[in-house]
Amino acid sequence: MLIPNTEADAAYIIRNAAAERKPLEICGNNTRGFARANQPAEQISSRGLTGIVDYDPAEMVMTVRSGTPVSEVEAALAANRQMMAFEPMDHRGILGTHGAHSREPTIGGVFAANVSGPRRLTAGAARDSLLGLRFVNGRGEIIRAGGRVMKNVTGLDLTKLLAGSQGTLGFVTEVTFRVLPVPPAVETVVISGLDDEMAAKAMAAAMALPVEISGAAHLPASVRSRFIGNHLPEGEATVLRLEGLGPSVEVRAQKLAAVMEAFGPVATLGMERSLTLWREIRNVVPYADGTEKPLWRVSLAPSAGYHLVSALRLEAGIDAFYDWQGGLVWMRMEADPEAELLRRYIRALGGGHATLIRATEAARGDIPTFEPLPDAVAALSARVKEKLDPAGIFSVGKMG
């Protein structure tokens, strides 16, 4: 593994690799390694590039070197009662990369994978908080894109392009992103006993209310007991999060509960259990089970999620729960990944994306980790890749 300690070192390594047409696999600390290059390559890691470059809490903007551990970023923000609004999930539990010798997730990896959590509904994904970055392209050139404010749009599209590119377009060395204040109060309204279809209707009705819901998830009976130490009310749990000032949250929770009583029994969790619950939803705790059973992350229209699960259950053994008002389905298969079946049903339901997060090497076979792109989009992606990485050395075959 190559571990440059400066941006200039990284540029030197990449220039030499490009000259020799030598493949490089870009990584941070390998805690999100659900997608790997499809040919042997030496790894180049950002873990040597660490430290907070600039952070003024009054401006609510932070600039950090890409190899900085997420925990260090979160600690600095917490000291000023601020947070990353997009709630980056920690993949170590579901991928089994949290052992005694594992390293921590890096902030560069968060943006390279465009990670987000339950607040995706209102705050967007990592990409939506990203203001600027520095990276080394496939020629070994150091590029700066974006800036510290949204008004500076120079290179902003390039910034958005790098987010979620999984290290296939450039070696990110520094990121600049927006942060927000931590909500002083959090409450969760729980509706019990709803099947998947009724839960989808209840969440849609809740999201239409003027109560500013920041999280909406449905936890079927198969997973309910695995959250907050089995302290959720009996039966399936449809959970809705409210955040903000204490008096406001209290009033909004009352209004929300009054409407949701038409769907089923309603309860509230309080702040401490709410914080734990949404952290566990974010990190997909039910499937951090120490197994290698195939695990899919499926994104599609919220109204289609339960239809997908219902159809698949007729043909395969699966377990699932829903986030993002039903638009994100975490789906664990009991045997084979069933990729062809899953992606066929997604197309039939209007389209979406299925990412194979976890599986044994044997089960993965030739299954694409990411949703195959339509021909026109694939051609456009190939042209972008050619411009930023003309020698084709970065993470070959990882995407597309």
mmCIF file of N, CA and C in Angstrom, residues 261-390:
data_model
loop_
_atom_site.group_PDB
_atom_site.id
_atom_site.type_symbol
_atom_site.label_atom_id
_atom_site.label_comp_id
_atom_site.label_asym_id
_atom_site.label_seq_id
_atom_site.Cartn_x
_atom_site.Cartn_y
_atom_site.Cartn_z
ATOM 1 N N GLU A 261 -52.851 8.595 14.962
ATOM 2 C CA GLU A 261 -53.735 7.703 15.711
ATOM 3 C C GLU A 261 -54.785 7.051 14.818
ATOM 4 N N ALA A 262 -55.027 7.638 13.655
ATOM 5 C CA ALA A 262 -55.964 7.037 12.706
ATOM 6 C C ALA A 262 -55.397 5.765 12.085
ATOM 7 N N PHE A 263 -54.081 5.588 12.160
ATOM 8 C CA PHE A 263 -53.444 4.414 11.563
ATOM 9 C C PHE A 263 -53.212 3.295 12.578
ATOM 10 N N GLY A 264 -52.969 3.647 13.840
ATOM 11 C CA GLY A 264 -52.703 2.625 14.840
ATOM 12 C C GLY A 264 -52.265 3.239 16.152
ATOM 13 N N PRO A 265 -51.957 2.387 17.153
ATOM 14 C CA PRO A 265 -51.506 2.890 18.454
ATOM 15 C C PRO A 265 -50.241 3.738 18.320
ATOM 16 N N VAL A 266 -50.205 4.841 19.063
ATOM 17 C CA VAL A 266 -49.093 5.789 18.972
ATOM 18 C C VAL A 266 -48.397 5.920 20.316
ATOM 19 N N ALA A 267 -47.059 6.001 20.279
ATOM 20 C CA ALA A 267 -46.262 6.236 21.486
ATOM 21 C C ALA A 267 -45.090 7.138 21.107
ATOM 22 N N THR A 268 -44.395 7.668 22.111
ATOM 23 C CA THR A 268 -43.184 8.453 21.873
ATOM 24 C C THR A 268 -42.029 7.837 22.656
ATOM 25 N N LEU A 269 -40.804 8.103 22.221
ATOM 26 C CA LEU A 269 -39.631 7.452 22.808
ATOM 27 C C LEU A 269 -38.839 8.332 23.761
ATOM 28 N N GLY A 270 -38.922 9.638 23.633
ATOM 29 C CA GLY A 270 -38.037 10.503 24.408
ATOM 30 C C GLY A 270 -36.710 10.680 23.700
ATOM 31 N N MET A 271 -35.925 11.647 24.189
ATOM 32 C CA MET A 271 -34.725 12.037 23.456
ATOM 33 C C MET A 271 -33.635 10.960 23.457
ATOM 34 N N GLU A 272 -33.331 10.376 24.604
ATOM 35 C CA GLU A 272 -32.212 9.442 24.683
ATOM 36 C C GLU A 272 -32.427 8.230 23.784
ATOM 37 N N ARG A 273 -33.607 7.628 23.884
ATOM 38 C CA ARG A 273 -33.868 6.461 23.044
ATOM 39 C C ARG A 273 -34.004 6.848 21.574
ATOM 40 N N SER A 274 -34.476 8.043 21.307
ATOM 41 C CA SER A 274 -34.555 8.506 19.919
ATOM 42 C C SER A 274 -33.165 8.596 19.296
ATOM 43 N N LEU A 275 -32.230 9.177 20.020
ATOM 44 C CA LEU A 275 -30.864 9.299 19.498
ATOM 45 C C LEU A 275 -30.281 7.930 19.195
ATOM 46 N N THR A 276 -30.496 6.974 20.099
ATOM 47 C CA THR A 276 -29.974 5.623 19.889
ATOM 48 C C THR A 276 -30.644 4.957 18.700
ATOM 49 N N LEU A 277 -31.964 5.066 18.626
ATOM 50 C CA LEU A 277 -32.703 4.413 17.543
ATOM 51 C C LEU A 277 -32.231 4.879 16.174
ATOM 52 N N TRP A 278 -32.118 6.175 15.972
ATOM 53 C CA TRP A 278 -31.779 6.669 14.637
ATOM 54 C C TRP A 278 -30.314 6.411 14.299
ATOM 55 N N ARG A 279 -29.464 6.344 15.311
ATOM 56 C CA ARG A 279 -28.086 5.921 15.053
ATOM 57 C C ARG A 279 -28.050 4.463 14.600
ATOM 58 N N GLU A 280 -28.887 3.623 15.203
ATOM 59 C CA GLU A 280 -28.924 2.207 14.826
ATOM 60 C C GLU A 280 -29.575 2.007 13.452
ATOM 61 N N ILE A 281 -30.591 2.800 13.134
ATOM 62 C CA ILE A 281 -31.156 2.750 11.782
ATOM 63 C C ILE A 281 -30.109 3.162 10.767
ATOM 64 N N ARG A 282 -29.400 4.245 11.054
ATOM 65 C CA ARG A 282 -28.338 4.734 10.162
ATOM 66 C C ARG A 282 -27.302 3.659 9.879
ATOM 67 N N ASN A 283 -26.889 2.921 10.908
ATOM 68 C CA ASN A 283 -25.819 1.929 10.772
ATOM 69 C C ASN A 283 -26.321 0.523 10.473
ATOM 70 N N VAL A 284 -27.622 0.383 10.186
ATOM 71 C CA VAL A 284 -28.213 -0.887 9.753
ATOM 72 C C VAL A 284 -27.890 -1.998 10.759
ATOM 73 N N VAL A 285 -28.125 -1.722 12.021
ATOM 74 C CA VAL A 285 -27.751 -2.628 13.108
ATOM 75 C C VAL A 285 -28.331 -4.040 12.975
ATOM 76 N N PRO A 286 -29.575 -4.232 12.518
ATOM 77 C CA PRO A 286 -30.088 -5.602 12.441
ATOM 78 C C PRO A 286 -29.252 -6.533 11.569
ATOM 79 N N TYR A 287 -28.561 -5.977 10.581
ATOM 80 C CA TYR A 287 -27.794 -6.819 9.669
ATOM 81 C C TYR A 287 -26.295 -6.757 9.922
ATOM 82 N N ALA A 288 -25.917 -6.096 11.016
ATOM 83 C CA ALA A 288 -24.525 -6.169 11.486
ATOM 84 C C ALA A 288 -24.434 -7.423 12.352
ATOM 85 N N ASP A 289 -24.638 -8.567 11.695
ATOM 86 C CA ASP A 289 -24.871 -9.828 12.395
ATOM 87 C C ASP A 289 -23.705 -10.801 12.338
ATOM 88 N N GLY A 290 -22.570 -10.342 11.829
ATOM 89 C CA GLY A 290 -21.401 -11.213 11.767
ATOM 90 C C GLY A 290 -21.453 -12.240 10.655
ATOM 91 N N THR A 291 -22.475 -12.188 9.798
ATOM 92 C CA THR A 291 -22.579 -13.137 8.697
ATOM 93 C C THR A 291 -22.126 -12.480 7.396
ATOM 94 N N GLU A 292 -22.048 -13.301 6.358
ATOM 95 C CA GLU A 292 -21.771 -12.793 5.023
ATOM 96 C C GLU A 292 -22.991 -12.959 4.114
ATOM 97 N N LYS A 293 -24.172 -13.069 4.733
ATOM 98 C CA LYS A 293 -25.381 -13.167 3.926
ATOM 99 C C LYS A 293 -25.494 -11.934 3.030
ATOM 100 N N PRO A 294 -25.879 -12.136 1.760
ATOM 101 C CA PRO A 294 -25.947 -10.999 0.830
ATOM 102 C C PRO A 294 -26.835 -9.880 1.361
ATOM 103 N N LEU A 295 -26.322 -8.654 1.291
ATOM 104 C CA LEU A 295 -27.045 -7.486 1.780
ATOM 105 C C LEU A 295 -27.100 -6.449 0.671
ATOM 106 N N TRP A 296 -28.334 -6.035 0.351
ATOM 107 C CA TRP A 296 -28.563 -5.040 -0.694
ATOM 108 C C TRP A 296 -29.023 -3.717 -0.101
ATOM 109 N N ARG A 297 -28.591 -2.647 -0.741
ATOM 110 C CA ARG A 297 -29.094 -1.303 -0.454
ATOM 111 C C ARG A 297 -29.863 -0.858 -1.691
ATOM 112 N N VAL A 298 -31.178 -0.775 -1.566
ATOM 113 C CA VAL A 298 -32.028 -0.518 -2.726
ATOM 114 C C VAL A 298 -32.707 0.836 -2.574
ATOM 115 N N SER A 299 -32.569 1.676 -3.582
ATOM 116 C CA SER A 299 -33.204 2.993 -3.590
ATOM 117 C C SER A 299 -34.197 3.058 -4.732
ATOM 118 N N LEU A 300 -35.440 3.400 -4.416
ATOM 119 C CA LEU A 300 -36.489 3.510 -5.416
ATOM 120 C C LEU A 300 -37.590 4.407 -4.870
ATOM 121 N N ALA A 301 -38.662 4.593 -5.621
ATOM 122 C CA ALA A 301 -39.739 5.471 -5.166
ATOM 123 C C ALA A 301 -40.315 4.949 -3.849
ATOM 124 N N PRO A 302 -40.593 5.837 -2.875
ATOM 125 C CA PRO A 302 -41.112 5.384 -1.579
ATOM 126 C C PRO A 302 -42.368 4.526 -1.698
ATOM 127 N N SER A 303 -43.204 4.806 -2.672
ATOM 128 C CA SER A 303 -44.443 4.038 -2.835
ATOM 129 C C SER A 303 -44.204 2.660 -3.431
ATOM 130 N N ALA A 304 -42.974 2.422 -3.933
ATOM 131 C CA ALA A 304 -42.685 1.136 -4.583
ATOM 132 C C ALA A 304 -41.940 0.161 -3.681
ATOM 133 N N GLY A 305 -41.377 0.655 -2.576
ATOM 134 C CA GLY A 305 -40.535 -0.190 -1.734
ATOM 135 C C GLY A 305 -41.224 -1.447 -1.242
ATOM 136 N N TYR A 306 -42.425 -1.299 -0.693
ATOM 137 C CA TYR A 306 -43.094 -2.476 -0.127
ATOM 138 C C TYR A 306 -43.569 -3.421 -1.222
ATOM 139 N N HIS A 307 -43.875 -2.892 -2.410
ATOM 140 C CA HIS A 307 -44.229 -3.763 -3.536
ATOM 141 C C HIS A 307 -43.050 -4.646 -3.918
ATOM 142 N N LEU A 308 -41.853 -4.071 -3.923
ATOM 143 C CA LEU A 308 -40.654 -4.835 -4.257
ATOM 144 C C LEU A 308 -40.444 -5.972 -3.268
ATOM 145 N N VAL A 309 -40.501 -5.660 -1.983
ATOM 146 C CA VAL A 309 -40.276 -6.677 -0.957
ATOM 147 C C VAL A 309 -41.340 -7.767 -1.040
ATOM 148 N N SER A 310 -42.593 -7.381 -1.221
ATOM 149 C CA SER A 310 -43.685 -8.346 -1.299
ATOM 150 C C SER A 310 -43.497 -9.301 -2.475
ATOM 151 N N ALA A 311 -43.098 -8.760 -3.625
ATOM 152 C CA ALA A 311 -42.909 -9.605 -4.807
ATOM 153 C C ALA A 311 -41.729 -10.553 -4.628
ATOM 154 N N LEU A 312 -40.653 -10.058 -4.074
ATOM 155 C CA LEU A 312 -39.460 -10.893 -3.904
ATOM 156 C C LEU A 312 -39.698 -12.022 -2.910
ATOM 157 N N ARG A 313 -40.511 -11.767 -1.889
ATOM 158 C CA ARG A 313 -40.758 -12.792 -0.879
ATOM 159 C C ARG A 313 -41.478 -14.014 -1.447
ATOM 160 N N LEU A 314 -42.103 -13.871 -2.599
ATOM 161 C CA LEU A 314 -42.750 -15.008 -3.241
ATOM 162 C C LEU A 314 -41.754 -15.927 -3.927
ATOM 163 N N GLU A 315 -40.529 -15.418 -4.134
ATOM 164 C CA GLU A 315 -39.549 -16.195 -4.897
ATOM 165 C C GLU A 315 -38.217 -16.397 -4.183
ATOM 166 N N ALA A 316 -37.984 -15.715 -3.072
ATOM 167 C CA ALA A 316 -36.681 -15.831 -2.394
ATOM 168 C C ALA A 316 -36.856 -15.558 -0.909
ATOM 169 N N GLY A 317 -35.922 -16.077 -0.123
ATOM 170 C CA GLY A 317 -35.924 -15.797 1.303
ATOM 171 C C GLY A 317 -35.231 -14.481 1.577
ATOM 172 N N ILE A 318 -35.969 -13.495 2.110
ATOM 173 C CA ILE A 318 -35.379 -12.187 2.369
ATOM 174 C C ILE A 318 -35.881 -11.633 3.705
ATOM 175 N N ASP A 319 -35.103 -10.713 4.244
ATOM 176 C CA ASP A 319 -35.513 -9.912 5.395
ATOM 177 C C ASP A 319 -35.250 -8.469 5.004
ATOM 178 N N ALA A 320 -36.070 -7.539 5.472
ATOM 179 C CA ALA A 320 -35.919 -6.154 5.010
ATOM 180 C C ALA A 320 -36.495 -5.170 6.009
ATOM 181 N N PHE A 321 -35.951 -3.938 5.989
ATOM 182 C CA PHE A 321 -36.602 -2.809 6.636
ATOM 183 C C PHE A 321 -36.412 -1.564 5.786
ATOM 184 N N TYR A 322 -37.161 -0.513 6.104
ATOM 185 C CA TYR A 322 -37.289 0.645 5.218
ATOM 186 C C TYR A 322 -36.849 1.934 5.915
ATOM 187 N N ASP A 323 -36.101 2.760 5.186
ATOM 188 C CA ASP A 323 -35.751 4.109 5.627
ATOM 189 C C ASP A 323 -36.217 5.071 4.535
ATOM 190 N N TRP A 324 -35.992 6.378 4.752
ATOM 191 C CA TRP A 324 -36.307 7.413 3.762
ATOM 192 C C TRP A 324 -37.765 7.315 3.294
ATOM 193 N N GLN A 325 -38.676 7.138 4.250
ATOM 194 C CA GLN A 325 -40.103 7.050 3.945
ATOM 195 C C GLN A 325 -40.414 5.844 3.060
ATOM 196 N N GLY A 326 -39.574 4.837 3.077
ATOM 197 C CA GLY A 326 -39.769 3.651 2.254
ATOM 198 C C GLY A 326 -38.955 3.661 0.988
ATOM 199 N N GLY A 327 -38.273 4.766 0.678
ATOM 200 C CA GLY A 327 -37.495 4.875 -0.543
ATOM 201 C C GLY A 327 -36.135 4.208 -0.470
ATOM 202 N N LEU A 328 -35.693 3.831 0.718
ATOM 203 C CA LEU A 328 -34.453 3.078 0.893
ATOM 204 C C LEU A 328 -34.808 1.767 1.579
ATOM 205 N N VAL A 329 -34.522 0.664 0.918
ATOM 206 C CA VAL A 329 -34.802 -0.658 1.468
ATOM 207 C C VAL A 329 -33.487 -1.368 1.733
ATOM 208 N N TRP A 330 -33.268 -1.712 3.000
ATOM 209 C CA TRP A 330 -32.131 -2.559 3.353
ATOM 210 C C TRP A 330 -32.637 -4.000 3.326
ATOM 211 N N MET A 331 -32.058 -4.818 2.473
ATOM 212 C CA MET A 331 -32.594 -6.134 2.186
ATOM 213 C C MET A 331 -31.506 -7.200 2.322
ATOM 214 N N ARG A 332 -31.705 -8.114 3.257
ATOM 215 C CA ARG A 332 -30.758 -9.221 3.446
ATOM 216 C C ARG A 332 -31.352 -10.489 2.855
ATOM 217 N N MET A 333 -30.593 -11.120 1.968
ATOM 218 C CA MET A 333 -31.025 -12.365 1.349
ATOM 219 C C MET A 333 -30.549 -13.535 2.211
ATOM 220 N N GLU A 334 -31.335 -14.567 2.274
ATOM 221 C CA GLU A 334 -30.986 -15.721 3.105
ATOM 222 C C GLU A 334 -30.033 -16.679 2.409
ATOM 223 N N ALA A 335 -29.968 -16.627 1.076
ATOM 224 C CA ALA A 335 -29.099 -17.555 0.346
ATOM 225 C C ALA A 335 -28.337 -16.790 -0.744
ATOM 226 N N ASP A 336 -28.782 -16.914 -1.997
ATOM 227 C CA ASP A 336 -28.104 -16.255 -3.106
ATOM 228 C C ASP A 336 -28.471 -14.775 -3.177
ATOM 229 N N PRO A 337 -27.617 -13.959 -3.796
ATOM 230 C CA PRO A 337 -27.945 -12.538 -3.949
ATOM 231 C C PRO A 337 -29.186 -12.286 -4.797
ATOM 232 N N GLU A 338 -29.482 -13.183 -5.733
ATOM 233 C CA GLU A 338 -30.670 -13.023 -6.600
ATOM 234 C C GLU A 338 -30.642 -11.681 -7.329
ATOM 235 N N ALA A 339 -29.480 -11.339 -7.856
ATOM 236 C CA ALA A 339 -29.321 -10.018 -8.470
ATOM 237 C C ALA A 339 -30.220 -9.821 -9.675
ATOM 238 N N GLU A 340 -30.287 -10.815 -10.558
ATOM 239 C CA GLU A 340 -31.096 -10.671 -11.769
ATOM 240 C C GLU A 340 -32.570 -10.497 -11.419
ATOM 241 N N LEU A 341 -33.049 -11.297 -10.466
ATOM 242 C CA LEU A 341 -34.446 -11.208 -10.048
ATOM 243 C C LEU A 341 -34.736 -9.842 -9.435
ATOM 244 N N LEU A 342 -33.874 -9.394 -8.528
ATOM 245 C CA LEU A 342 -34.067 -8.121 -7.847
ATOM 246 C C LEU A 342 -34.088 -6.969 -8.837
ATOM 247 N N ARG A 343 -33.110 -6.918 -9.712
ATOM 248 C CA ARG A 343 -33.022 -5.787 -10.637
ATOM 249 C C ARG A 343 -34.135 -5.820 -11.676
ATOM 250 N N ARG A 344 -34.643 -7.011 -12.012
ATOM 251 C CA ARG A 344 -35.784 -7.098 -12.923
ATOM 252 C C ARG A 344 -37.033 -6.499 -12.287
ATOM 253 N N TYR A 345 -37.252 -6.803 -11.015
ATOM 254 C CA TYR A 345 -38.416 -6.239 -10.327
ATOM 255 C C TYR A 345 -38.280 -4.723 -10.162
ATOM 256 N N ILE A 346 -37.061 -4.238 -9.898
ATOM 257 C CA ILE A 346 -36.859 -2.791 -9.769
ATOM 258 C C ILE A 346 -37.235 -2.083 -11.071
ATOM 259 N N ARG A 347 -36.821 -2.644 -12.194
ATOM 260 C CA ARG A 347 -37.185 -2.050 -13.491
ATOM 261 C C ARG A 347 -38.701 -2.055 -13.682
ATOM 262 N N ALA A 348 -39.342 -3.163 -13.295
ATOM 263 C CA ALA A 348 -40.794 -3.277 -13.464
ATOM 264 C C ALA A 348 -41.549 -2.276 -12.605
ATOM 265 N N LEU A 349 -40.944 -1.847 -11.492
ATOM 266 C CA LEU A 349 -41.594 -0.914 -10.573
ATOM 267 C C LEU A 349 -41.241 0.543 -10.851
ATOM 268 N N GLY A 350 -40.637 0.801 -11.988
ATOM 269 C CA GLY A 350 -40.371 2.183 -12.369
ATOM 270 C C GLY A 350 -38.921 2.601 -12.282
ATOM 271 N N GLY A 351 -38.045 1.687 -11.861
ATOM 272 C CA GLY A 351 -36.621 1.991 -11.826
ATOM 273 C C GLY A 351 -36.114 2.363 -10.453
ATOM 274 N N GLY A 352 -34.806 2.275 -10.301
ATOM 275 C CA GLY A 352 -34.144 2.571 -9.038
ATOM 276 C C GLY A 352 -32.723 2.063 -9.082
ATOM 277 N N HIS A 353 -32.133 1.899 -7.909
ATOM 278 C CA HIS A 353 -30.740 1.466 -7.825
ATOM 279 C C HIS A 353 -30.601 0.392 -6.757
ATOM 280 N N ALA A 354 -29.903 -0.683 -7.087
ATOM 281 C CA ALA A 354 -29.612 -1.736 -6.119
ATOM 282 C C ALA A 354 -28.103 -1.906 -6.037
ATOM 283 N N THR A 355 -27.546 -1.712 -4.855
ATOM 284 C CA THR A 355 -26.109 -1.845 -4.627
ATOM 285 C C THR A 355 -25.865 -3.040 -3.734
ATOM 286 N N LEU A 356 -25.015 -3.966 -4.193
ATOM 287 C CA LEU A 356 -24.691 -5.154 -3.410
ATOM 288 C C LEU A 356 -23.611 -4.782 -2.399
ATOM 289 N N ILE A 357 -24.022 -4.555 -1.166
ATOM 290 C CA ILE A 357 -23.108 -4.085 -0.132
ATOM 291 C C ILE A 357 -22.257 -5.222 0.425
ATOM 292 N N ARG A 358 -22.864 -6.395 0.583
ATOM 293 C CA ARG A 358 -22.135 -7.501 1.229
ATOM 294 C C ARG A 358 -22.496 -8.821 0.568
ATOM 295 N N ALA A 359 -21.493 -9.678 0.366
ATOM 296 C CA ALA A 359 -21.687 -11.045 -0.109
ATOM 297 C C ALA A 359 -20.342 -11.739 -0.065
ATOM 298 N N THR A 360 -20.345 -13.044 -0.061
ATOM 299 C CA THR A 360 -19.087 -13.773 -0.146
ATOM 300 C C THR A 360 -18.504 -13.577 -1.548
ATOM 301 N N GLU A 361 -17.213 -13.788 -1.685
ATOM 302 C CA GLU A 361 -16.583 -13.654 -2.998
ATOM 303 C C GLU A 361 -17.206 -14.635 -3.985
ATOM 304 N N ALA A 362 -17.507 -15.836 -3.513
ATOM 305 C CA ALA A 362 -18.114 -16.835 -4.399
ATOM 306 C C ALA A 362 -19.495 -16.393 -4.858
ATOM 307 N N ALA A 363 -20.273 -15.812 -3.937
ATOM 308 C CA ALA A 363 -21.628 -15.385 -4.289
ATOM 309 C C ALA A 363 -21.616 -14.179 -5.218
ATOM 310 N N ARG A 364 -20.630 -13.302 -5.039
ATOM 311 C CA ARG A 364 -20.573 -12.111 -5.899
ATOM 312 C C ARG A 364 -20.399 -12.501 -7.361
ATOM 313 N N GLY A 365 -19.478 -13.421 -7.628
ATOM 314 C CA GLY A 365 -19.249 -13.835 -9.004
ATOM 315 C C GLY A 365 -19.041 -12.648 -9.910
ATOM 316 N N ASP A 366 -19.854 -12.574 -10.962
ATOM 317 C CA ASP A 366 -19.774 -11.469 -11.920
ATOM 318 C C ASP A 366 -20.866 -10.420 -11.691
ATOM 319 N N ILE A 367 -21.498 -10.440 -10.513
ATOM 320 C CA ILE A 367 -22.577 -9.498 -10.240
ATOM 321 C C ILE A 367 -22.012 -8.084 -10.109
ATOM 322 N N PRO A 368 -22.508 -7.121 -10.888
ATOM 323 C CA PRO A 368 -22.053 -5.735 -10.706
ATOM 324 C C PRO A 368 -22.462 -5.221 -9.321
ATOM 325 N N THR A 369 -21.521 -4.601 -8.619
ATOM 326 C CA THR A 369 -21.847 -4.057 -7.303
ATOM 327 C C THR A 369 -22.899 -2.963 -7.403
ATOM 328 N N PHE A 370 -22.751 -2.106 -8.408
ATOM 329 C CA PHE A 370 -23.669 -0.980 -8.593
ATOM 330 C C PHE A 370 -24.645 -1.271 -9.723
ATOM 331 N N GLU A 371 -25.751 -0.552 -9.726
ATOM 332 C CA GLU A 371 -26.767 -0.721 -10.763
ATOM 333 C C GLU A 371 -26.157 -0.429 -12.130
ATOM 334 N N PRO A 372 -26.277 -1.368 -13.085
ATOM 335 C CA PRO A 372 -25.763 -1.111 -14.436
ATOM 336 C C PRO A 372 -26.412 0.131 -15.039
ATOM 337 N N LEU A 373 -25.607 0.936 -15.725
ATOM 338 C CA LEU A 373 -26.092 2.198 -16.280
ATOM 339 C C LEU A 373 -26.715 1.997 -17.652
ATOM 340 N N PRO A 374 -27.727 2.787 -17.991
ATOM 341 C CA PRO A 374 -28.222 2.789 -19.379
ATOM 342 C C PRO A 374 -27.087 3.159 -20.328
ATOM 343 N N ASP A 375 -27.190 2.728 -21.570
ATOM 344 C CA ASP A 375 -26.091 2.902 -22.527
ATOM 345 C C ASP A 375 -25.659 4.366 -22.662
ATOM 346 N N ALA A 376 -26.624 5.275 -22.733
ATOM 347 C CA ALA A 376 -26.278 6.691 -22.932
ATOM 348 C C ALA A 376 -25.530 7.243 -21.726
ATOM 349 N N VAL A 377 -25.979 6.887 -20.520
ATOM 350 C CA VAL A 377 -25.318 7.362 -19.300
ATOM 351 C C VAL A 377 -23.939 6.719 -19.165
ATOM 352 N N ALA A 378 -23.835 5.444 -19.528
ATOM 353 C CA ALA A 378 -22.544 4.756 -19.460
ATOM 354 C C ALA A 378 -21.534 5.406 -20.408
ATOM 355 N N ALA A 379 -21.998 5.794 -21.594
ATOM 356 C CA ALA A 379 -21.102 6.445 -22.553
ATOM 357 C C ALA A 379 -20.632 7.797 -22.025
ATOM 358 N N LEU A 380 -21.549 8.558 -21.419
ATOM 359 C CA LEU A 380 -21.183 9.848 -20.835
ATOM 360 C C LEU A 380 -20.191 9.652 -19.693
ATOM 361 N N SER A 381 -20.434 8.668 -18.844
ATOM 362 C CA SER A 381 -19.532 8.393 -17.728
ATOM 363 C C SER A 381 -18.146 8.016 -18.229
ATOM 364 N N ALA A 382 -18.093 7.249 -19.313
ATOM 365 C CA ALA A 382 -16.805 6.842 -19.878
ATOM 366 C C ALA A 382 -16.026 8.055 -20.383
ATOM 367 N N ARG A 383 -16.740 9.035 -20.977
ATOM 368 C CA ARG A 383 -16.048 10.235 -21.469
ATOM 369 C C ARG A 383 -15.518 11.070 -20.306
ATOM 370 N N VAL A 384 -16.300 11.168 -19.232
ATOM 371 C CA VAL A 384 -15.827 11.891 -18.045
ATOM 372 C C VAL A 384 -14.585 11.206 -17.474
ATOM 373 N N LYS A 385 -14.654 9.886 -17.376
ATOM 374 C CA LYS A 385 -13.517 9.106 -16.868
ATOM 375 C C LYS A 385 -12.275 9.337 -17.732
ATOM 376 N N GLU A 386 -12.458 9.383 -19.039
ATOM 377 C CA GLU A 386 -11.327 9.573 -19.952
ATOM 378 C C GLU A 386 -10.683 10.939 -19.755
ATOM 379 N N LYS A 387 -11.493 11.965 -19.470
ATOM 380 C CA LYS A 387 -10.949 13.308 -19.280
ATOM 381 C C LYS A 387 -10.141 13.416 -17.984
ATOM 382 N N LEU A 388 -10.655 12.819 -16.908
ATOM 383 C CA LEU A 388 -9.994 12.961 -15.608
ATOM 384 C C LEU A 388 -8.918 11.910 -15.374
ATOM 385 N N ASP A 389 -9.042 10.781 -16.030
ATOM 386 C CA ASP A 389 -8.098 9.675 -15.836
ATOM 387 C C ASP A 389 -7.777 9.052 -17.196
ATOM 388 N N PRO A 390 -7.072 9.797 -18.054
ATOM 389 C CA PRO A 390 -6.879 9.349 -19.442
ATOM 390 C C PRO A 390 -6.126 8.025 -19.571
#
